[in-house]
Amino acid sequence: MRPNMKFVPTKSEEQQDIRALHRARRRLVNHRTALVSQMRGLLLDRGIPITLSSGRAHRAIPEILENKTNGLSAMSREVIGDLFDFLGQIDAQITTFDRRIDAVFKSNEDCRLIARICGVGPKTATAVVSAVGDGREFKNGRHLAAWIGLVPRQHSSGDKRLLMGISKRGDRHLRNLLIHGARSVVRVAQRKTDPFSQWVNSLRERRGINRAIVAAANKSARIIWAMLNRKEQFRVHA
């Protein structure tokens, strides 16, 4: 009926299981962020500032609760203590999901294959495989990058071509993982001299760090398609 319509890639039972792992973990991470924000707000009401970071909250809140001279009431100290205990339970559950994802990564050949790409770790690799499988639903690497939402939106007319921000289509979680991985690649590229790092550094100098990060994520998506579709090993060009 509609031969030109683009559909979501069909997923196997294994892919659906992996996506369930990622969705459950992401829900817990969101709960953890909300919980830390709430404790931060409660402490700010009493004039006690802490940074909005789970790791720093784990270090700062016990010290605040043990300090009897900071003006925190007994009721507030009890409430924040209970919330902090709940934070520990969420962290433990996230660690359990991390172990499950690592086990899936070690048992899946495609995940191990694409994890050789710079900026692609177990979480990104398993998320990609669960979303796109072997990539055969996409004509080429650019189509995969466009499906993820890593290509510029266009507003062109006649001979005028205007490229805007990335389209942000497709899987938001997958796009975030690729962006975070690309951010680490751009950061460490400053200390390297290989051709890829030189390309990243040149792009960063010309267009800024944010565009360099998105371009590196786009390139990773294209490489991932080639590796999954053709079962090729990642080759680092010297």
GROMACS .gro file of C-alpha atoms in nm:
model
  238
    1MET     CA    1   0.000   0.000   0.000
    2ARG     CA    2   0.279   0.244   0.093
    3PRO     CA    3   0.608   0.118  -0.058
    4ASN     CA    4   0.807   0.428   0.042
    5MET     CA    5   0.709   0.429   0.409
    6LYS     CA    6   0.997   0.370   0.655
    7PHE     CA    7   0.921   0.127   0.936
    8VAL     CA    8   1.089   0.051   1.267
    9PRO     CA    9   1.328  -0.247   1.225
   10THR     CA   10   1.168  -0.578   1.323
   11LYS     CA   11   1.313  -0.705   1.651
   12SER     CA   12   1.377  -1.059   1.763
   13GLU     CA   13   1.288  -1.187   2.109
   14GLU     CA   14   1.652  -1.146   2.216
   15GLN     CA   15   1.655  -0.783   2.101
   16GLN     CA   16   1.335  -0.713   2.291
   17ASP     CA   17   1.487  -0.865   2.606
   18ILE     CA   18   1.795  -0.643   2.576
   19ARG     CA   19   1.579  -0.336   2.521
   20ALA     CA   20   1.380  -0.427   2.831
   21LEU     CA   21   1.705  -0.430   3.030
   22HIS     CA   22   1.800  -0.086   2.902
   23ARG     CA   23   1.455   0.060   2.960
   24ALA     CA   24   1.441  -0.072   3.316
   25ARG     CA   25   1.788   0.059   3.392
   26ARG     CA   26   1.707   0.399   3.241
   27ARG     CA   27   1.396   0.423   3.459
   28LEU     CA   28   1.603   0.358   3.771
   29VAL     CA   29   1.863   0.616   3.666
   30ASN     CA   30   1.584   0.871   3.623
   31HIS     CA   31   1.452   0.786   3.970
   32ARG     CA   32   1.801   0.827   4.114
   33THR     CA   33   1.841   1.169   3.954
   34ALA     CA   34   1.502   1.281   4.085
   35LEU     CA   35   1.583   1.153   4.433
   36VAL     CA   36   1.915   1.336   4.447
   37SER     CA   37   1.741   1.653   4.326
   38GLN     CA   38   1.480   1.621   4.599
   39MET     CA   39   1.740   1.576   4.873
   40ARG     CA   40   1.933   1.870   4.737
   41GLY     CA   41   1.620   2.085   4.748
   42LEU     CA   42   1.542   1.983   5.106
   43LEU     CA   43   1.894   2.068   5.216
   44LEU     CA   44   1.891   2.400   5.030
   45ASP     CA   45   1.576   2.495   5.224
   46ARG     CA   46   1.790   2.465   5.537
   47GLY     CA   47   2.080   2.658   5.386
   48ILE     CA   48   2.299   2.353   5.317
   49PRO     CA   49   2.408   2.338   4.950
   50ILE     CA   50   2.526   2.022   4.773
   51THR     CA   51   2.606   1.960   4.406
   52LEU     CA   52   2.356   1.783   4.180
   53SER     CA   53   2.560   1.465   4.135
   54SER     CA   54   2.488   1.114   4.257
   55GLY     CA   55   2.853   1.040   4.333
   56ARG     CA   56   2.909   1.363   4.526
   57ALA     CA   57   2.577   1.322   4.708
   58HIS     CA   58   2.694   0.983   4.834
   59ARG     CA   59   2.997   1.154   4.989
   60ALA     CA   60   2.836   1.475   5.110
   61ILE     CA   61   2.505   1.361   5.263
   62PRO     CA   62   2.651   1.122   5.527
   63GLU     CA   63   2.881   1.400   5.645
   64ILE     CA   64   2.586   1.641   5.664
   65LEU     CA   65   2.377   1.391   5.862
   66GLU     CA   66   2.662   1.328   6.108
   67ASN     CA   67   2.729   1.699   6.161
   68LYS     CA   68   2.524   1.802   6.464
   69THR     CA   69   2.613   2.170   6.435
   70ASN     CA   70   2.470   2.250   6.089
   71GLY     CA   71   2.124   2.346   6.220
   72LEU     CA   72   1.942   2.050   6.060
   73SER     CA   73   1.640   1.948   6.270
   74ALA     CA   74   1.591   1.594   6.394
   75MET     CA   75   1.288   1.541   6.169
   76SER     CA   76   1.469   1.667   5.856
   77ARG     CA   77   1.772   1.459   5.944
   78GLU     CA   78   1.552   1.149   5.969
   79VAL     CA   79   1.368   1.218   5.642
   80ILE     CA   80   1.687   1.281   5.444
   81GLY     CA   81   1.845   0.973   5.603
   82ASP     CA   82   1.554   0.756   5.484
   83LEU     CA   83   1.581   0.903   5.135
   84PHE     CA   84   1.954   0.839   5.134
   85ASP     CA   85   1.895   0.474   5.228
   86PHE     CA   86   1.649   0.449   4.938
   87LEU     CA   87   1.918   0.597   4.710
   88GLY     CA   88   2.147   0.312   4.810
   89GLN     CA   89   1.879   0.058   4.715
   90ILE     CA   90   1.838   0.218   4.372
   91ASP     CA   91   2.215   0.215   4.318
   92ALA     CA   92   2.228  -0.154   4.407
   93GLN     CA   93   1.950  -0.232   4.157
   94ILE     CA   94   2.125  -0.030   3.884
   95THR     CA   95   2.442  -0.229   3.950
   96THR     CA   96   2.243  -0.550   3.906
   97PHE     CA   97   2.116  -0.433   3.566
   98ASP     CA   98   2.471  -0.331   3.470
   99ARG     CA   99   2.589  -0.686   3.538
  100ARG     CA  100   2.308  -0.827   3.324
  101ILE     CA  101   2.396  -0.593   3.038
  102ASP     CA  102   2.764  -0.689   3.067
  103ALA     CA  103   2.667  -1.058   3.052
  104VAL     CA  104   2.464  -0.996   2.735
  105PHE     CA  105   2.755  -0.803   2.587
  106LYS     CA  106   3.001  -1.087   2.649
  107SER     CA  107   2.769  -1.348   2.497
  108ASN     CA  108   2.681  -1.151   2.182
  109GLU     CA  109   2.929  -1.153   1.895
  110ASP     CA  110   2.786  -0.844   1.724
  111CYS     CA  111   2.812  -0.644   2.047
  112ARG     CA  112   3.175  -0.739   2.092
  113LEU     CA  113   3.240  -0.656   1.727
  114ILE     CA  114   3.122  -0.295   1.737
  115ALA     CA  115   3.266  -0.233   2.084
  116ARG     CA  116   3.606  -0.204   1.913
  117ILE     CA  117   3.499   0.141   1.790
  118CYS     CA  118   3.629   0.432   1.994
  119GLY     CA  119   3.357   0.564   2.223
  120VAL     CA  120   3.142   0.249   2.205
  121GLY     CA  121   3.122   0.047   2.526
  122PRO     CA  122   2.906  -0.244   2.643
  123LYS     CA  123   2.596  -0.031   2.709
  124THR     CA  124   2.612   0.143   2.371
  125ALA     CA  125   2.690  -0.180   2.186
  126THR     CA  126   2.401  -0.373   2.340
  127ALA     CA  127   2.162  -0.080   2.288
  128VAL     CA  128   2.258  -0.056   1.919
  129VAL     CA  129   2.220  -0.429   1.853
  130SER     CA  130   1.885  -0.437   2.036
  131ALA     CA  131   1.759  -0.147   1.823
  132VAL     CA  132   1.889  -0.223   1.472
  133GLY     CA  133   2.003  -0.586   1.471
  134ASP     CA  134   2.236  -0.642   1.175
  135GLY     CA  135   2.144  -0.309   1.016
  136ARG     CA  136   1.998  -0.462   0.699
  137GLU     CA  137   1.683  -0.251   0.736
  138PHE     CA  138   1.893   0.052   0.637
  139LYS     CA  139   2.034   0.119   0.292
  140ASN     CA  140   2.359   0.267   0.418
  141GLY     CA  141   2.527   0.420   0.719
  142ARG     CA  142   2.379   0.763   0.658
  143HIS     CA  143   2.028   0.621   0.672
  144LEU     CA  144   2.108   0.468   1.012
  145ALA     CA  145   2.254   0.799   1.137
  146ALA     CA  146   1.942   0.980   1.012
  147TRP     CA  147   1.714   0.727   1.182
  148ILE     CA  148   1.898   0.783   1.512
  149GLY     CA  149   1.867   1.159   1.463
  150LEU     CA  150   2.233   1.251   1.413
  151VAL     CA  151   2.205   1.437   1.082
  152PRO     CA  152   2.122   1.809   1.033
  153ARG     CA  153   1.770   1.922   0.957
  154GLN     CA  154   1.753   2.109   0.626
  155HIS     CA  155   1.555   2.419   0.535
  156SER     CA  156   1.646   2.469   0.170
  157SER     CA  157   1.479   2.656  -0.111
  158GLY     CA  158   1.608   2.696  -0.467
  159ASP     CA  159   1.982   2.752  -0.461
  160LYS     CA  160   1.981   2.838  -0.089
  161ARG     CA  161   2.081   2.556   0.142
  162LEU     CA  162   2.040   2.601   0.517
  163LEU     CA  163   2.151   2.329   0.760
  164MET     CA  164   2.009   2.349   1.110
  165GLY     CA  165   2.051   2.143   1.427
  166ILE     CA  166   2.030   1.764   1.433
  167SER     CA  167   1.685   1.619   1.367
  168LYS     CA  168   1.671   1.421   1.697
  169ARG     CA  169   1.458   1.149   1.540
  170GLY     CA  170   1.463   0.782   1.628
  171ASP     CA  171   1.578   0.632   1.957
  172ARG     CA  172   1.663   0.907   2.206
  173HIS     CA  173   1.841   0.667   2.442
  174LEU     CA  174   2.062   0.533   2.164
  175ARG     CA  175   2.142   0.884   2.044
  176ASN     CA  176   2.239   0.993   2.397
  177LEU     CA  177   2.472   0.695   2.436
  178LEU     CA  178   2.647   0.770   2.106
  179ILE     CA  179   2.677   1.139   2.197
  180HIS     CA  180   2.825   1.060   2.538
  181GLY     CA  181   3.073   0.821   2.379
  182ALA     CA  182   3.167   1.080   2.117
  183ARG     CA  183   3.219   1.337   2.393
  184SER     CA  184   3.489   1.118   2.548
  185VAL     CA  185   3.646   1.062   2.205
  186VAL     CA  186   3.667   1.437   2.141
  187ARG     CA  187   3.816   1.494   2.485
  188VAL     CA  188   4.099   1.241   2.450
  189ALA     CA  189   4.165   1.330   2.084
  190GLN     CA  190   4.354   1.641   2.197
  191ARG     CA  191   4.637   1.417   2.320
  192LYS     CA  192   4.656   1.203   2.003
  193THR     CA  193   4.805   1.250   1.656
  194ASP     CA  194   4.642   0.971   1.450
  195PRO     CA  195   4.439   1.076   1.140
  196PHE     CA  196   4.101   1.036   1.310
  197SER     CA  197   4.209   1.245   1.611
  198GLN     CA  198   4.351   1.508   1.376
  199TRP     CA  199   4.016   1.523   1.196
  200VAL     CA  200   3.832   1.561   1.529
  201ASN     CA  201   4.072   1.830   1.651
  202SER     CA  202   4.050   2.021   1.323
  203LEU     CA  203   3.670   2.009   1.330
  204ARG     CA  204   3.666   2.123   1.690
  205GLU     CA  205   3.884   2.423   1.610
  206ARG     CA  206   3.677   2.520   1.306
  207ARG     CA  207   3.320   2.451   1.424
  208GLY     CA  208   3.335   2.420   1.803
  209ILE     CA  209   3.323   2.129   2.044
  210ASN     CA  210   2.948   2.058   2.020
  211ARG     CA  211   2.950   2.012   1.642
  212ALA     CA  212   3.265   1.801   1.669
  213ILE     CA  213   3.092   1.573   1.920
  214VAL     CA  214   2.785   1.527   1.698
  215ALA     CA  215   3.006   1.466   1.392
  216ALA     CA  216   3.203   1.200   1.582
  217ALA     CA  217   2.877   1.033   1.691
  218ASN     CA  218   2.752   1.043   1.331
  219LYS     CA  219   3.073   0.879   1.211
  220SER     CA  220   3.041   0.610   1.480
  221ALA     CA  221   2.687   0.532   1.362
  222ARG     CA  222   2.806   0.492   1.002
  223ILE     CA  223   3.095   0.268   1.107
  224ILE     CA  224   2.858   0.060   1.319
  225TRP     CA  225   2.629   0.003   1.019
  226ALA     CA  226   2.922  -0.109   0.803
  227MET     CA  227   3.049  -0.349   1.068
  228LEU     CA  228   2.709  -0.502   1.143
  229ASN     CA  229   2.599  -0.523   0.780
  230ARG     CA  230   2.926  -0.658   0.639
  231LYS     CA  231   3.063  -0.831   0.952
  232GLU     CA  232   3.389  -0.642   0.911
  233GLN     CA  233   3.645  -0.586   1.183
  234PHE     CA  234   3.715  -0.230   1.292
  235ARG     CA  235   4.040  -0.106   1.141
  236VAL     CA  236   4.228   0.180   1.302
  237HIS     CA  237   4.409   0.383   1.037
  238ALA     CA  238   4.759   0.475   1.148
   0.00000   0.00000   0.00000
